[in-house]
XYZ file of C-alpha atoms in Angstrom:
237
model
C -0.715 40.145 -17.293
C -0.228 39.263 -13.577
C -3.000 41.427 -12.705
C -5.283 39.833 -15.181
C -4.477 36.260 -14.019
C -4.949 37.238 -10.455
C -8.256 38.815 -11.247
C -9.583 35.579 -12.784
C -8.566 33.710 -9.694
C -10.105 36.335 -7.241
C -13.342 36.615 -9.246
C -13.933 32.850 -8.878
C -13.099 32.918 -5.156
C -15.403 35.706 -4.555
C -18.153 34.332 -6.604
C -18.092 31.098 -4.742
C -17.973 32.785 -1.327
C -14.661 31.038 -0.607
C -13.760 33.621 2.090
C -17.182 33.726 3.648
C -17.660 30.035 4.408
C -15.664 28.378 7.274
C -13.923 26.694 8.595
C -10.660 27.650 6.902
C -7.216 26.095 7.040
C -4.402 28.531 7.748
C -0.609 28.136 8.224
C 0.247 26.272 11.357
C -3.015 24.200 11.808
C -3.497 20.616 11.185
C -5.338 20.681 7.909
C -5.751 17.055 7.253
C -9.468 16.919 7.992
C -10.316 19.832 5.618
C -8.028 18.384 2.910
C -9.037 14.800 2.952
C -12.228 14.245 4.988
C -14.378 17.323 4.297
C -17.686 16.365 2.764
C -18.269 18.641 -0.197
C -21.087 16.458 -1.681
C -24.081 18.135 -3.135
C -26.746 17.111 -5.807
C -25.136 19.463 -8.149
C -21.799 17.846 -7.720
C -23.410 14.399 -8.168
C -25.018 15.259 -11.471
C -21.843 16.968 -12.556
C -19.866 13.652 -11.902
C -22.379 11.649 -13.936
C -22.209 14.098 -16.860
C -18.349 14.074 -16.751
C -18.306 10.171 -16.787
C -20.903 10.130 -19.698
C -19.058 12.737 -21.863
C -15.537 11.563 -21.160
C -15.587 8.091 -22.588
C -14.472 7.090 -25.949
C -15.655 4.185 -28.109
C -12.308 2.990 -29.796
C -13.948 0.047 -31.436
C -17.385 -1.393 -32.033
C -17.764 -4.407 -34.265
C -21.255 -5.565 -35.178
C -23.014 -3.093 -32.854
C -21.857 -4.864 -29.711
C -22.554 -1.512 -27.895
C -24.781 -0.162 -26.581
C -26.268 -3.003 -24.699
C -29.926 -3.710 -25.596
C -32.676 -4.073 -23.067
C -33.232 -7.598 -21.801
C -29.813 -8.845 -22.578
C -28.062 -11.366 -20.429
C -24.674 -10.102 -19.483
C -21.466 -11.518 -18.000
C -19.030 -9.283 -16.303
C -15.460 -10.693 -15.829
C -12.243 -9.250 -14.392
C -11.086 -7.684 -11.176
C -11.105 -4.161 -12.506
C -14.989 -4.293 -13.003
C -15.210 -4.327 -9.037
C -12.179 -2.633 -8.128
C -11.989 -0.956 -4.697
C -11.861 2.989 -4.402
C -9.119 4.741 -2.511
C -9.911 5.557 1.063
C -9.231 8.964 2.724
C -7.053 7.511 5.307
C -4.646 5.984 2.885
C -1.583 7.937 1.767
C -2.351 11.328 0.156
C -1.104 10.221 -3.272
C -2.819 6.825 -3.388
C -4.737 6.531 -6.703
C -7.224 4.086 -7.878
C -9.050 3.260 -11.184
C -11.366 6.201 -10.692
C -9.279 9.196 -9.719
C -5.694 10.232 -9.904
C -3.562 10.082 -6.716
C -2.072 13.358 -5.504
C -2.868 16.699 -3.860
C -5.849 17.307 -6.120
C -7.537 14.034 -5.434
C -11.175 14.033 -4.608
C -12.671 10.915 -2.927
C -16.274 9.910 -2.912
C -18.348 8.718 0.073
C -19.070 4.983 0.078
C -22.793 5.557 -1.046
C -21.623 7.480 -4.079
C -19.117 4.997 -5.396
C -20.277 3.397 -8.619
C -17.951 0.821 -10.156
C -18.941 -1.115 -13.272
C -20.387 -4.036 -11.363
C -22.669 -1.695 -9.156
C -23.829 0.200 -12.345
C -24.870 -2.948 -14.251
C -26.485 -4.515 -11.000
C -28.703 -1.435 -10.798
C -29.541 -1.915 -14.587
C -30.639 -5.473 -13.607
C -32.640 -4.262 -10.744
C -34.317 -1.916 -13.078
C -35.260 -4.642 -15.579
C -32.828 -2.940 -18.173
C -30.955 -6.224 -18.542
C -32.419 -9.700 -17.650
C -29.394 -11.294 -16.018
C -25.933 -10.470 -14.779
C -23.139 -13.160 -14.239
C -20.197 -11.732 -12.325
C -16.760 -13.134 -11.969
C -14.710 -10.622 -10.029
C -11.161 -12.316 -10.406
C -8.819 -12.593 -13.268
C -9.158 -16.213 -13.873
C -9.619 -17.121 -17.585
C -11.265 -20.359 -17.087
C -13.798 -18.700 -14.788
C -14.250 -16.035 -17.425
C -14.873 -18.400 -20.182
C -17.271 -20.319 -18.097
C -19.274 -17.213 -17.463
C -19.530 -16.236 -21.135
C -21.698 -19.409 -21.920
C -25.374 -18.769 -22.251
C -25.310 -14.967 -22.171
C -25.754 -12.499 -24.871
C -22.533 -10.381 -24.275
C -19.443 -10.409 -21.914
C -17.698 -7.316 -20.577
C -14.188 -7.520 -19.431
C -12.518 -4.732 -17.538
C -8.933 -3.649 -17.141
C -7.417 -0.630 -15.269
C -4.386 1.399 -14.526
C -3.456 3.903 -11.811
C -1.476 7.036 -11.736
C -0.238 9.393 -9.125
C 1.483 12.764 -8.662
C 5.179 12.728 -8.955
C 5.699 9.193 -10.360
C 5.819 7.891 -13.850
C 3.709 4.995 -14.878
C 5.762 1.988 -15.186
C 4.005 0.820 -18.398
C 1.289 1.805 -20.708
C -0.277 -1.613 -20.346
C -3.251 -2.144 -18.136
C -2.852 -3.964 -14.819
C -4.969 -6.813 -16.150
C -3.097 -7.003 -19.537
C -2.161 -10.579 -19.293
C -5.790 -11.495 -18.282
C -7.099 -9.740 -21.310
C -4.510 -11.174 -23.557
C -5.143 -14.732 -22.443
C -8.960 -14.284 -22.610
C -8.754 -13.060 -26.130
C -6.528 -16.049 -27.018
C -8.827 -18.485 -25.342
C -11.840 -17.092 -27.056
C -10.208 -17.558 -30.297
C -9.691 -21.313 -29.656
C -13.419 -21.738 -28.832
C -16.023 -22.142 -31.608
C -17.312 -18.610 -32.093
C -20.805 -19.847 -32.174
C -20.472 -20.925 -28.408
C -19.425 -17.623 -27.122
C -20.954 -14.007 -27.242
C -19.386 -10.855 -28.308
C -16.690 -9.500 -26.011
C -16.686 -5.687 -24.852
C -13.586 -4.559 -23.093
C -13.685 -1.592 -20.781
C -10.571 0.232 -20.034
C -10.201 2.415 -16.903
C -7.096 4.345 -17.513
C -5.324 7.676 -16.682
C -4.266 8.213 -20.241
C -2.751 6.417 -23.059
C -2.818 2.560 -23.095
C -1.439 -0.161 -25.247
C -4.186 -2.453 -26.660
C -2.509 -4.319 -29.525
C -2.161 -7.699 -27.986
C -5.935 -8.042 -26.943
C -7.538 -5.648 -29.267
C -8.193 -7.991 -32.044
C -10.036 -10.310 -29.636
C -12.516 -7.589 -28.571
C -15.630 -6.619 -30.374
C -15.919 -3.349 -28.738
C -13.377 -1.350 -26.614
C -14.663 1.560 -24.369
C -11.991 3.784 -22.776
C -13.585 5.533 -19.771
C -10.354 7.096 -18.475
C -10.482 7.895 -14.636
C -14.207 8.746 -14.517
C -14.511 9.437 -10.866
C -17.419 8.309 -8.490
C -19.916 7.741 -11.351
C -17.819 5.498 -13.421
C -20.348 2.673 -13.389
C -23.357 4.962 -14.188
C -22.542 5.423 -17.901
C -25.935 5.293 -19.420
C -24.518 5.039 -22.915
C -23.639 1.379 -22.154
C -27.384 0.649 -22.552
C -29.982 1.481 -25.376
């Protein structure tokens, strides 16, 4: 069994020329550059990141066909998680974000390859796939309600982080209170004045939805989708 397991590892290393391509990190060296700053980007890696982001999302709820977005729609984007920062290589080795887990297996994208939800929808607007994009980057419910008026759909985001060696303090999203209050405020306003609400959750695993789920027409769980999080083409028809 040991020979078989070692064979699987060694075949992969030999097939990828792992021993032929330098530089290598050996005991006694300062390996921080190779571990945290080495540029391993390729067009194949970028395409794989896009495919993983597309395939990994789960549509938990979709009332009245709120998703996918239709061409020409006017969209409001609310909540800090829609535009959250990515972790930087110089930060602590186990710093996590809404796109990748923190820890020794962490892979961080270069700035030009970082696609949050806002950037993805901004590109959709530039391409003419949606006609208008109204953005509120904070977690202010009044601002969010104001942004909802005169658009066809509103997208709210919530996120959660995870890191190696530490349990999550809660199964709630970091923006849980914002999402709960947003759902409550929407219920107090005449439904004819506000568009459908799509909630996008960026999370490392299980989440609690029960306090804001009823107020969302659609819930899309994208997990930690890496650098291509905002390039989910299935958001659009």
